[in-house]
CSV table of C-alpha atoms in Angstrom, one decimal:
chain,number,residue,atom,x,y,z
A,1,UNK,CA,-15.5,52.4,54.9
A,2,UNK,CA,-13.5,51.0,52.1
A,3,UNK,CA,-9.9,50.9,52.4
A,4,UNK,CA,-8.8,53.5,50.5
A,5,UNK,CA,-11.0,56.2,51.9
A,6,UNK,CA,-9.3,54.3,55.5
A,7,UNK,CA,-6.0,55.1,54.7
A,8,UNK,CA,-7.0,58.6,53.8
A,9,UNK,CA,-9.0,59.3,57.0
A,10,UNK,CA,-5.6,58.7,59.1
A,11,UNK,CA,-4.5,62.3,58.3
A,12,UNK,CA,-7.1,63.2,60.3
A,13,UNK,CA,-4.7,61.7,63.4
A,14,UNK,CA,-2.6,64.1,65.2
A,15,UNK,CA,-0.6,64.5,68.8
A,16,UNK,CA,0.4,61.6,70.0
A,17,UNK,CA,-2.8,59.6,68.5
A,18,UNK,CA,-1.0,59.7,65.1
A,19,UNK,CA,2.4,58.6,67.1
A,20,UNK,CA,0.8,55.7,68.9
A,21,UNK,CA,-0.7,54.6,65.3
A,22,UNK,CA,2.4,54.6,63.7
A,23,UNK,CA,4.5,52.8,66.8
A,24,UNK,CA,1.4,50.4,66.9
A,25,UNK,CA,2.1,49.4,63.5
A,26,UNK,CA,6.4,49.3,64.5
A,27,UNK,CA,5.8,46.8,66.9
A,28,UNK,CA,3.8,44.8,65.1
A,29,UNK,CA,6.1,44.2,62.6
A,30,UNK,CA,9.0,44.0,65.6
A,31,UNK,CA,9.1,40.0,65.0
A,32,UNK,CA,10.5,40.2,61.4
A,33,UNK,CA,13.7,42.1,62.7
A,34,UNK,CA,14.0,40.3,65.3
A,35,UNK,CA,14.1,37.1,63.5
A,36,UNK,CA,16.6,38.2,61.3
A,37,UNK,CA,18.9,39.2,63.1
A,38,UNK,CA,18.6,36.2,65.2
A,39,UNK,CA,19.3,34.5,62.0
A,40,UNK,CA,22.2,36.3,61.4
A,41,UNK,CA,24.2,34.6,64.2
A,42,UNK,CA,26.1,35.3,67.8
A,43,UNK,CA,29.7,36.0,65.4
A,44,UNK,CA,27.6,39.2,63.9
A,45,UNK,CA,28.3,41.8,66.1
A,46,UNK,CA,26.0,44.3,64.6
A,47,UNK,CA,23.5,41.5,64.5
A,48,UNK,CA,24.1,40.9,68.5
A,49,UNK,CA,23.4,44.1,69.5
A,50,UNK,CA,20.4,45.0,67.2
A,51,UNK,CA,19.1,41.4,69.1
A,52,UNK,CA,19.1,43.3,72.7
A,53,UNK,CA,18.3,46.7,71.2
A,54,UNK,CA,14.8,44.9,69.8
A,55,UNK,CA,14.1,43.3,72.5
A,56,UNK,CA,13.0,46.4,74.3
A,57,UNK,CA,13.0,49.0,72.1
A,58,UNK,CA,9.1,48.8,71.6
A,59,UNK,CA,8.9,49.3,75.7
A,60,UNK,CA,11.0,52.3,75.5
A,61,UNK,CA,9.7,53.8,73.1
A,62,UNK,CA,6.3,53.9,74.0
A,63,UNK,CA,7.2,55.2,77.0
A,64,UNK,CA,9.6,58.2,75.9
A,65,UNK,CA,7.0,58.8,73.2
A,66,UNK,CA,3.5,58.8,74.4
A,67,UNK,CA,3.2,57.3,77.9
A,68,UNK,CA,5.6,60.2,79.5
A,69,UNK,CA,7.1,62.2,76.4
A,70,UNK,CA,10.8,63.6,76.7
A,71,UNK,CA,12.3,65.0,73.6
A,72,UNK,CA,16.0,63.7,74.6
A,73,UNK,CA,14.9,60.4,75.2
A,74,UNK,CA,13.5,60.4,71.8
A,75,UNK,CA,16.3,62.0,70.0
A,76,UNK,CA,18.7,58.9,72.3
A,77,UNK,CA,16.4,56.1,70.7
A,78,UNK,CA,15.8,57.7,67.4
A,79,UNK,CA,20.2,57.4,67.2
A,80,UNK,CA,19.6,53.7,68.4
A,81,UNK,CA,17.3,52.6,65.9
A,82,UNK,CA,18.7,54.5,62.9
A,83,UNK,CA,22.5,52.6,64.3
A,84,UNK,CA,20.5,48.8,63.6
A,85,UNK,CA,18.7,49.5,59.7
A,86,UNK,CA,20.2,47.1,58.1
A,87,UNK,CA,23.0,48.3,55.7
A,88,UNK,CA,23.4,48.2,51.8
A,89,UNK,CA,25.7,44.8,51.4
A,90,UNK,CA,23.0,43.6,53.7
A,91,UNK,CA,19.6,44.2,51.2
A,92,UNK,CA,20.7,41.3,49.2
A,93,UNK,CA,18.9,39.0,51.9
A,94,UNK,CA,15.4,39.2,51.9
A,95,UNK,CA,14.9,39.3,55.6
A,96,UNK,CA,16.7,42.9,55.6
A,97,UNK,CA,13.5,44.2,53.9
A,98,UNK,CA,11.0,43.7,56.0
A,99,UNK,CA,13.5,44.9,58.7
A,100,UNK,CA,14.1,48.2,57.5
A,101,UNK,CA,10.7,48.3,56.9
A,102,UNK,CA,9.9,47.9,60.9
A,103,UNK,CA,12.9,50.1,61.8
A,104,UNK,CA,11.6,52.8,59.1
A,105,UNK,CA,8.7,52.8,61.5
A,106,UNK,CA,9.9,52.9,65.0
A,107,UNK,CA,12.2,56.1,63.0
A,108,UNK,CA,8.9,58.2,61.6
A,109,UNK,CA,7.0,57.3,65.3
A,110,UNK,CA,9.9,58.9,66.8
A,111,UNK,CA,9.7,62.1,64.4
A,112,UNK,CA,6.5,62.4,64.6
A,113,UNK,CA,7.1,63.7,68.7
A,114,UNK,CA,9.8,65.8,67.5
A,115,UNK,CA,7.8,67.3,64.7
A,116,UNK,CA,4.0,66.8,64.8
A,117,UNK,CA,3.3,69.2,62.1
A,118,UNK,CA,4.2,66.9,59.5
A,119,UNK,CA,1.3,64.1,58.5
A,120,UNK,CA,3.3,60.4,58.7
A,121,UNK,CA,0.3,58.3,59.6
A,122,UNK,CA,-1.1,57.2,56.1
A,123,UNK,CA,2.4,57.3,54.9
A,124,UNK,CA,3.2,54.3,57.5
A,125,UNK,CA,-0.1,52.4,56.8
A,126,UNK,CA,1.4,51.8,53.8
A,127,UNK,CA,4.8,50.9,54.6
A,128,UNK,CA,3.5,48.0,56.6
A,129,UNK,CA,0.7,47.1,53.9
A,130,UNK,CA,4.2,47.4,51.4
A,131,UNK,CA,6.0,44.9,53.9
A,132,UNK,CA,3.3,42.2,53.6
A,133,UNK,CA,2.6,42.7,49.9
A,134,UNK,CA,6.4,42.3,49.3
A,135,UNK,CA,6.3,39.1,51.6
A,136,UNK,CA,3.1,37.7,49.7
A,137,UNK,CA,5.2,38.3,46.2
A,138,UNK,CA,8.3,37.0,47.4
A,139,UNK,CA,6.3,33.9,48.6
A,140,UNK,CA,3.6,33.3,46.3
A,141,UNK,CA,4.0,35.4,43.3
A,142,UNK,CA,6.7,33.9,41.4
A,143,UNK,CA,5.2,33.5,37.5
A,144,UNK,CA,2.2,35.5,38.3
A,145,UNK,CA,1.8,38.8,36.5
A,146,UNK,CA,1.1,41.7,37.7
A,147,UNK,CA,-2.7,41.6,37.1
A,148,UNK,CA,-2.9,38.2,38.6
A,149,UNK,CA,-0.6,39.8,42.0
A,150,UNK,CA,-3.0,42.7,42.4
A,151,UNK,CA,-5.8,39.9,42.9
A,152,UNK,CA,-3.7,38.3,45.1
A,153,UNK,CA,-2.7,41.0,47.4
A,154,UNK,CA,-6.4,42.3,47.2
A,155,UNK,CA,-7.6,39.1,48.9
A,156,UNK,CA,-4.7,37.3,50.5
A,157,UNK,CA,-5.5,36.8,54.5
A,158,UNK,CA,-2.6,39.1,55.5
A,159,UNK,CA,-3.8,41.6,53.4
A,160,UNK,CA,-7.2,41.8,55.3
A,161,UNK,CA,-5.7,41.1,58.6
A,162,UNK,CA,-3.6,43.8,58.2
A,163,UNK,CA,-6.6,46.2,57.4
A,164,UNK,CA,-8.9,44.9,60.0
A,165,UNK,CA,-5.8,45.6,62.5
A,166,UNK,CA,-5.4,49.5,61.9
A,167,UNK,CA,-9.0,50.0,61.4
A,168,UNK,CA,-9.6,49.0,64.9
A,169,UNK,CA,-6.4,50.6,66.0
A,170,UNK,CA,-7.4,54.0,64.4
A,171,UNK,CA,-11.1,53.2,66.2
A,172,UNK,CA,-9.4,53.0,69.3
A,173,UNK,CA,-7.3,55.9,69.6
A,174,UNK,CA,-10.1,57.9,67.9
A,175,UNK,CA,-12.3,56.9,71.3
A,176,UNK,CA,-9.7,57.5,73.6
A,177,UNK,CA,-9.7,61.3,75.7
A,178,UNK,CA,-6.2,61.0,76.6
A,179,UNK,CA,-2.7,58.3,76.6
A,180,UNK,CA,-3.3,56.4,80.0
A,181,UNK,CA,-2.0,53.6,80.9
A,182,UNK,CA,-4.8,50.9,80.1
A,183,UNK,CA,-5.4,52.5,76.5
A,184,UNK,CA,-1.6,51.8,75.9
A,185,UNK,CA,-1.5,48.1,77.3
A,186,UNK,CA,-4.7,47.2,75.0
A,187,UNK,CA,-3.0,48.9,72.1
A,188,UNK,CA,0.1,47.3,72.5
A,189,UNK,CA,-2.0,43.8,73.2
A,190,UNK,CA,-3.4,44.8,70.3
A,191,UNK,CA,-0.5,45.3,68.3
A,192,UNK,CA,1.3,41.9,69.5
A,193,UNK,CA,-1.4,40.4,68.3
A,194,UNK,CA,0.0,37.1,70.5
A,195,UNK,CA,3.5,37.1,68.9
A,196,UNK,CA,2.5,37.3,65.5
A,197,UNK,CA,3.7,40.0,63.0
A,198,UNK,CA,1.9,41.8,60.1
A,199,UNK,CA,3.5,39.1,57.7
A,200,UNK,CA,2.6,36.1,59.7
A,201,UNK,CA,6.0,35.8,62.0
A,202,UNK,CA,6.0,34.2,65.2
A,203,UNK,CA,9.4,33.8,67.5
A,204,UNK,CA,7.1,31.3,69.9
């Protein structure tokens, strides 16, 4: 399949497949906010608290969320992630980016239990193909125009990591009868993918 018939096939996910997929992708991109607001220092309150809020959120929320659903738990964490986006003075510095980005998707996981009529899958495939394409241009585009960064993005290794990771994801939860316990630690193994996020982060 090639990747644009892929990313359409994902609005074929519903339930709490299409929530799993979507908080799959959040956590793998968890690393990026956590290093920047690590970065930001212990004198940044915000900054502080978003540290301790990340470093369990992707536990919580898989648990309120698909593991053992409860719509005020969801509402609770949906209030805690939307309190830690990074704000407008904030954008300037490019680690804020990829943050929102990985914040955007712990929101739509979240919205997608509250509201499972509305598709958000593909629409967070490519928010995190967005994140790394935005990375690869920050890093390696400068001069290149924007022929020559199409052919980069189409190509670079994060790029087809990226797709090889939600293809098997999506094979996965396709496969799976029902939310147990295993199927959830192998798609969040999965999804940690040993400490490294969707734009090449590690904190080890």
């Amino acid at each position: 399949m090639n990747r644009q018939k892929f990313q359409k096939s994902l609005n074929t996910l519903v339930g709490w497949r299409e929530s799993a997929f979507i908080l799959a992708l959040a956590e793998r991109a968890t690393p990026n906010a956590q290093l920047y607001y690590a970065s930001l220092g212990e004198d940044d309150l915000k900054a502080e608290a978003c540290c301790r809020v990340l470093s369990t959120l992707a536990e919580q929320t898989w648990q309120h969320l698909v593991f053992a659903p409860g719509e005020e738990e969801i509402v609770a964490t949906l209030d805690t992630v939307i309190e830690c986006l990074p704000d407008d003075t904030q954008l300037e510095h490019y680690g804020a980016l990829p943050t929102s980005d990985c914040l955007w998707l712990y929101e739509q996981a979240l919205l997608s239990g509250m509201n499972q009529d509305k598709k958000r899958a593909l629409a967070a495939s490519q928010k995190s193909l967005e994140t790394i394409t935005g990375f690869i241009e920050f890093s390696e585009g400068e001069g290149l125009s924007d022929n020559a960064l199409i052919k980069l993005f189409d190509s670079h290794p994060l790029v087809e990591r990226e797709f090889s990771f939600q293809q098997e994801l999506s094979d996965s939860l396709r496969a799976a009868p029902h939310p147990g316990k295993d199927l959830i630690e192998a798609l969040r193994n999965l999804a940690q993918d040993e400490g490294v996020s969707n734009i090449g982060i590690s904190l080890a």
